[in-house]
Tab-separated table of C-alpha atoms in Angstrom:
chain	number	residue	atom	x	y	z
A	1033	UNK	CA	-8.027	14.259	14.692
A	1034	UNK	CA	-9.390	10.762	15.250
A	1035	UNK	CA	-7.280	8.521	17.489
A	1036	UNK	CA	-6.883	4.892	16.423
A	1037	UNK	CA	-5.600	2.312	18.885
A	1038	UNK	CA	-6.382	-0.950	20.685
A	1039	UNK	CA	-6.293	-1.739	24.423
A	1040	UNK	CA	-4.581	-5.058	23.721
A	1041	UNK	CA	-1.456	-3.120	22.722
A	1042	UNK	CA	-1.015	-2.261	26.408
A	1043	UNK	CA	-0.811	-6.012	27.151
A	1044	UNK	CA	0.604	-7.795	24.098
A	1045	UNK	CA	4.323	-7.856	23.258
A	1046	UNK	CA	5.550	-7.650	26.869
A	1047	UNK	CA	9.137	-6.422	27.076
A	1048	UNK	CA	9.927	-6.368	30.793
A	1049	UNK	CA	12.090	-3.396	31.785
A	1050	UNK	CA	12.839	-2.484	28.180
A	1051	UNK	CA	12.157	1.208	27.345
A	1052	UNK	CA	9.624	0.169	24.669
A	1053	UNK	CA	7.102	-1.261	27.122
A	1054	UNK	CA	3.323	-1.796	27.168
A	1055	UNK	CA	3.157	1.006	29.735
A	1056	UNK	CA	3.716	3.491	26.910
A	1057	UNK	CA	0.303	2.624	25.474
A	1058	UNK	CA	-1.273	2.317	28.888
A	1059	UNK	CA	-0.476	5.904	29.883
A	1060	UNK	CA	-1.452	7.262	26.479
A	1061	UNK	CA	-4.807	5.479	26.384
A	1062	UNK	CA	-5.553	6.653	29.917
A	1063	UNK	CA	-4.896	10.207	28.750
A	1064	UNK	CA	-6.954	9.896	25.556
A	1065	UNK	CA	-10.002	8.292	27.110
A	1066	UNK	CA	-11.666	7.185	23.862
A	1067	UNK	CA	-10.471	5.968	20.487
A	1068	UNK	CA	-11.478	4.041	17.407
A	1069	UNK	CA	-10.456	0.415	17.781
A	1070	UNK	CA	-7.828	-0.783	15.324
A	1071	UNK	CA	-8.228	-3.956	13.306
A	1072	UNK	CA	-5.141	-6.020	12.509
A	1073	UNK	CA	-3.408	-5.720	9.173
A	1074	UNK	CA	-3.433	-8.776	6.955
A	1075	UNK	CA	-0.209	-10.566	6.065
A	1076	UNK	CA	-0.793	-9.454	2.480
A	1077	UNK	CA	-0.833	-5.801	3.540
A	1078	UNK	CA	2.363	-6.273	5.536
A	1079	UNK	CA	4.060	-8.044	2.633
A	1080	UNK	CA	3.751	-4.948	0.461
A	1081	UNK	CA	6.748	-3.763	2.499
A	1082	UNK	CA	8.251	-6.879	4.084
A	1083	UNK	CA	9.470	-10.186	2.741
A	1084	UNK	CA	7.293	-13.251	3.363
A	1085	UNK	CA	10.250	-14.823	5.182
A	1086	UNK	CA	10.373	-11.966	7.688
A	1087	UNK	CA	6.614	-12.109	8.269
A	1088	UNK	CA	6.796	-15.869	8.872
A	1089	UNK	CA	9.712	-15.405	11.265
A	1090	UNK	CA	7.674	-13.064	13.475
A	1091	UNK	CA	4.579	-15.245	13.163
A	1092	UNK	CA	6.535	-18.308	14.246
A	1093	UNK	CA	7.838	-16.932	17.539
A	1094	UNK	CA	6.930	-19.334	20.340
A	1095	UNK	CA	8.458	-17.681	23.382
A	1096	UNK	CA	10.648	-14.837	24.633
A	1097	UNK	CA	13.626	-14.070	22.400
A	1098	UNK	CA	15.798	-11.233	21.112
A	1099	UNK	CA	15.571	-10.457	17.400
A	1100	UNK	CA	18.637	-8.230	17.622
A	1101	UNK	CA	20.550	-6.653	20.476
A	1102	UNK	CA	17.825	-4.053	21.039
A	1103	UNK	CA	14.610	-5.838	20.078
A	1104	UNK	CA	12.823	-8.292	22.379
A	1105	UNK	CA	9.868	-10.324	21.154
A	1106	UNK	CA	7.687	-13.234	22.209
A	1107	UNK	CA	4.717	-15.358	21.172
A	1108	UNK	CA	2.300	-12.366	21.260
A	1109	UNK	CA	4.523	-10.017	19.263
A	1110	UNK	CA	3.076	-11.051	15.895
A	1111	UNK	CA	-0.449	-10.199	17.059
A	1112	UNK	CA	0.744	-6.845	18.377
A	1113	UNK	CA	2.673	-6.061	15.201
A	1114	UNK	CA	-0.365	-6.788	13.014
A	1115	UNK	CA	-2.525	-4.538	15.225
A	1116	UNK	CA	0.072	-1.769	15.056
A	1117	UNK	CA	0.247	-1.952	11.264
A	1118	UNK	CA	-3.534	-2.147	11.005
A	1119	UNK	CA	-3.938	0.913	13.196
A	1120	UNK	CA	-1.548	2.833	10.974
A	1121	UNK	CA	-3.517	1.797	7.882
A	1122	UNK	CA	-6.774	2.962	9.480
A	1123	UNK	CA	-5.266	6.252	10.583
A	1124	UNK	CA	-3.989	6.946	7.086
A	1125	UNK	CA	-7.447	6.309	5.647
A	1126	UNK	CA	-9.295	8.382	8.260
A	1127	UNK	CA	-6.842	11.239	8.750
A	1128	UNK	CA	-6.152	10.007	12.261
A	1129	UNK	CA	-3.382	9.413	14.765
A	1130	UNK	CA	-2.393	5.775	15.326
A	1131	UNK	CA	-1.348	5.213	18.930
A	1132	UNK	CA	0.312	1.857	18.401
A	1133	UNK	CA	3.311	-0.223	19.406
A	1134	UNK	CA	5.765	-1.739	18.676
A	1135	UNK	CA	7.130	1.165	16.620
A	1136	UNK	CA	8.205	0.592	13.043
A	1137	UNK	CA	10.585	2.981	11.329
A	1138	UNK	CA	13.792	0.995	11.921
A	1139	UNK	CA	12.419	-2.184	10.311
A	1140	UNK	CA	13.592	-2.701	6.710
A	1141	UNK	CA	11.982	-5.236	4.414
A	1142	UNK	CA	13.739	-8.336	5.705
A	1143	UNK	CA	14.281	-8.046	9.462
A	1144	UNK	CA	13.340	-6.541	12.805
A	1145	UNK	CA	15.592	-3.841	14.211
A	1146	UNK	CA	15.767	-1.183	16.903
A	1147	UNK	CA	12.559	-2.055	18.844
A	1148	UNK	CA	10.664	-2.377	15.503
A	1149	UNK	CA	9.057	-5.487	13.967
A	1150	UNK	CA	6.968	-4.270	11.005
A	1151	UNK	CA	7.284	-0.796	9.502
A	1152	UNK	CA	3.887	0.683	10.343
A	1153	UNK	CA	4.211	3.967	8.449
A	1154	UNK	CA	5.560	2.268	5.331
A	1155	UNK	CA	2.751	-0.314	5.386
A	1156	UNK	CA	0.207	2.509	5.771
A	1157	UNK	CA	1.733	4.392	2.834
A	1158	UNK	CA	1.514	1.335	0.584
A	1159	UNK	CA	-2.073	0.658	1.681
A	1160	UNK	CA	-3.040	4.250	0.900
A	1161	UNK	CA	-1.673	3.836	-2.607
A	1162	UNK	CA	-3.106	0.369	-3.242
A	1163	UNK	CA	-6.456	0.667	-1.466
A	1164	UNK	CA	-7.306	4.382	-1.519
A	1165	UNK	CA	-5.898	5.115	-4.967
A	1166	UNK	CA	-3.543	7.822	-3.746
A	1167	UNK	CA	-0.572	8.409	-5.988
A	1168	UNK	CA	2.069	10.299	-4.002
A	1169	UNK	CA	2.724	9.897	-0.278
A	1170	UNK	CA	5.164	11.909	1.813
A	1171	UNK	CA	6.479	10.645	5.151
A	1172	UNK	CA	7.913	13.197	7.586
A	1173	UNK	CA	9.758	11.419	10.394
A	1174	UNK	CA	10.658	13.515	13.443
A	1175	UNK	CA	11.562	10.633	15.746
A	1176	UNK	CA	14.969	11.400	17.258
A	1177	UNK	CA	16.494	8.360	15.533
A	1178	UNK	CA	16.880	8.068	11.786
A	1179	UNK	CA	14.264	5.791	10.191
A	1180	UNK	CA	16.657	3.582	8.269
A	1181	UNK	CA	13.958	0.999	7.553
A	1182	UNK	CA	11.604	3.508	5.949
A	1183	UNK	CA	14.456	4.956	3.930
A	1184	UNK	CA	15.485	1.514	2.677
A	1185	UNK	CA	11.958	0.450	1.710
A	1186	UNK	CA	11.331	3.556	-0.420
A	1187	UNK	CA	14.854	4.405	-1.618
A	1188	UNK	CA	14.135	3.567	-5.273
A	1189	UNK	CA	10.464	4.613	-5.266
A	1190	UNK	CA	9.716	8.033	-6.814
A	1191	UNK	CA	6.111	7.945	-5.522
A	1192	UNK	CA	7.073	8.174	-1.826
A	1193	UNK	CA	9.034	11.081	-0.342
A	1194	UNK	CA	10.846	10.342	2.915
A	1195	UNK	CA	12.046	13.270	5.041
A	1196	UNK	CA	13.776	12.598	8.369
A	1197	UNK	CA	14.878	15.010	11.101
A	1198	UNK	CA	17.103	13.195	13.589
A	1199	UNK	CA	19.988	13.519	16.003
A	1200	UNK	CA	23.348	12.962	14.318
A	1201	UNK	CA	25.644	11.180	14.949
A	1202	UNK	CA	23.406	8.687	16.719
A	1203	UNK	CA	21.745	5.279	16.419
A	1204	UNK	CA	21.452	3.599	13.922
A	1205	UNK	CA	24.279	5.428	12.140
A	1206	UNK	CA	22.343	6.162	8.949
A	1207	UNK	CA	20.942	9.455	7.691
A	1208	UNK	CA	24.342	11.119	7.530
A	1209	UNK	CA	24.892	14.573	6.049
A	1210	UNK	CA	24.628	14.293	2.268
A	1211	UNK	CA	22.885	10.897	2.358
A	1212	UNK	CA	19.790	10.955	0.190
A	1213	UNK	CA	18.384	11.122	-3.327
A	1214	UNK	CA	15.556	12.907	-5.152
A	1215	UNK	CA	12.893	11.515	-2.806
A	1216	UNK	CA	14.974	10.901	0.338
A	1217	UNK	CA	15.777	14.016	2.352
A	1218	UNK	CA	17.793	13.644	5.533
A	1219	UNK	CA	18.089	16.510	8.023
A	1220	UNK	CA	20.714	15.511	10.605
A	1221	UNK	CA	20.728	17.789	13.649
A	1222	UNK	CA	23.367	18.112	16.335
A	1223	UNK	CA	22.743	16.939	19.901
A	1224	UNK	CA	21.115	19.663	21.981
A	1225	UNK	CA	18.955	20.991	19.150
A	1226	UNK	CA	15.625	22.350	20.296
A	1227	UNK	CA	12.624	24.308	19.063
A	1228	UNK	CA	14.654	26.928	17.214
A	1229	UNK	CA	16.728	24.422	15.258
A	1230	UNK	CA	13.760	22.211	14.384
A	1231	UNK	CA	11.619	25.102	13.218
A	1232	UNK	CA	14.463	26.475	11.125
A	1233	UNK	CA	14.923	23.044	9.531
A	1234	UNK	CA	11.203	22.911	8.767
A	1235	UNK	CA	11.220	26.332	7.170
A	1236	UNK	CA	14.390	25.878	5.135
A	1237	UNK	CA	14.306	22.168	4.185
A	1238	UNK	CA	11.218	20.175	5.164
A	1239	UNK	CA	8.447	22.465	3.957
A	1240	UNK	CA	10.036	23.223	0.548
A	1241	UNK	CA	10.742	19.519	-0.048
A	1242	UNK	CA	7.207	18.378	0.790
A	1243	UNK	CA	5.490	21.233	-1.057
A	1244	UNK	CA	7.612	20.553	-4.126
A	1245	UNK	CA	6.645	16.888	-4.046
A	1246	UNK	CA	2.902	17.741	-3.922
A	1247	UNK	CA	1.780	14.653	-1.989
A	1248	UNK	CA	-1.777	13.380	-1.853
A	1249	UNK	CA	-1.138	12.253	1.734
A	1250	UNK	CA	1.363	13.240	4.405
A	1251	UNK	CA	2.164	10.615	7.054
A	1252	UNK	CA	4.042	11.719	10.163
A	1253	UNK	CA	6.279	9.181	11.886
A	1254	UNK	CA	5.709	10.817	15.240
A	1255	UNK	CA	8.348	10.054	17.834
A	1256	UNK	CA	8.444	11.997	21.086
A	1257	UNK	CA	12.012	11.023	21.976
A	1258	UNK	CA	13.447	14.355	20.808
A	1259	UNK	CA	11.878	15.898	23.912
A	1260	UNK	CA	14.230	17.465	26.439
A	1261	UNK	CA	13.352	14.919	29.147
A	1262	UNK	CA	13.478	11.735	27.071
A	1263	UNK	CA	15.976	9.238	28.510
A	1264	UNK	CA	17.248	7.844	25.204
A	1265	UNK	CA	18.458	10.961	23.396
A	1266	UNK	CA	20.001	14.403	23.795
A	1267	UNK	CA	17.633	16.802	22.075
A	1268	UNK	CA	15.716	19.730	23.589
A	1269	UNK	CA	12.292	19.956	21.925
A	1270	UNK	CA	9.438	21.110	24.169
A	1271	UNK	CA	5.705	20.583	24.006
A	1272	UNK	CA	5.396	23.913	22.205
A	1273	UNK	CA	7.934	22.709	19.637
A	1274	UNK	CA	5.976	19.548	18.921
A	1275	UNK	CA	2.761	21.563	18.608
A	1276	UNK	CA	4.372	23.945	16.138
A	1277	UNK	CA	5.981	21.320	13.884
A	1278	UNK	CA	2.656	19.475	13.814
A	1279	UNK	CA	0.908	22.703	12.799
A	1280	UNK	CA	3.399	23.236	10.005
A	1281	UNK	CA	2.900	19.697	8.744
A	1282	UNK	CA	-0.837	20.245	8.567
A	1283	UNK	CA	-0.510	22.731	5.742
A	1284	UNK	CA	1.652	20.544	3.526
A	1285	UNK	CA	-0.899	18.100	2.058
A	1286	UNK	CA	-4.663	17.759	1.571
A	1287	UNK	CA	-4.661	14.680	3.818
A	1288	UNK	CA	-2.549	14.059	6.913
A	1289	UNK	CA	-2.190	11.240	9.436
A	1290	UNK	CA	0.284	10.300	12.155
A	1291	UNK	CA	1.759	7.101	13.583
A	1292	UNK	CA	3.441	6.813	16.978
A	1293	UNK	CA	7.120	5.870	16.900
A	1294	UNK	CA	9.396	6.486	19.911
A	1295	UNK	CA	9.070	8.417	23.153
A	1296	UNK	CA	10.060	6.742	26.408
A	1297	UNK	CA	9.376	9.115	29.300
A	1298	UNK	CA	6.062	7.904	30.674
A	1299	UNK	CA	5.464	11.142	32.589
A	1300	UNK	CA	5.806	13.440	29.579
A	1301	UNK	CA	4.244	11.244	26.866
A	1302	UNK	CA	0.570	12.172	27.448
A	1303	UNK	CA	1.234	15.914	27.462
A	1304	UNK	CA	3.395	15.739	24.356
A	1305	UNK	CA	0.743	13.731	22.557
A	1306	UNK	CA	-1.943	16.304	23.400
A	1307	UNK	CA	0.326	19.182	22.352
A	1308	UNK	CA	0.945	17.502	19.000
A	1309	UNK	CA	-2.745	16.741	18.557
A	1310	UNK	CA	-3.447	20.446	19.122
A	1311	UNK	CA	-1.138	21.247	16.215
A	1312	UNK	CA	-2.868	18.835	13.880
A	1313	UNK	CA	-6.492	19.504	12.838
């Protein structure tokens, strides 16, 4: 699977001691060694998912600030966010893995939230429909946090299936049991869930939902923060678990791509990425 990234993402959008730091990309790019360089998304591509007012707000940042209680930003964040969205678009087109930051799945149409500025996976899904002519896109999100932004953007859209596996109850408080509709499938899992629980959820819920939807493209919102050693959550997935859920995703659509979301243990990130890449083609 082709890796799409940009070395500037290990420099832009500095966040100090925040868990979502440029070091995440630095250690991953060191481990990968080579990649296809991402080009930035255009504002028009971003505005398929976000309001012009939100895009202008990020573009207009002139110095360090906090966009909410969890989300730092600065004058280079707009450049980083466009590169992250552009990398996701390229990965979706090429069947690749976008190693990008800042992450995206908490960002709804009109604001930044939870470390996220623009919703990279959602922007990639819209680009695949508008620019590649694909009709139906499924997004499987296994980041440990519920992707409230992705859910909100596609809630009323029958052409995009959103399936989320996440720790519950947990930040951001969405994705509760029973929350969903015909094309929104939430799979809340208790703290301490590991390989067995995730694989059972895939077999019983995720795979039937995606197969029944018959997508032209499957996008994976790939967070590594459900790993047993991640500092921000309480789940117990291992490298083998990530490899296996990636393998199961591979058989669910004729085209597949992935976009990095969370994952905050710098020592385990490279190994988890390679394990997941092994599971994909």
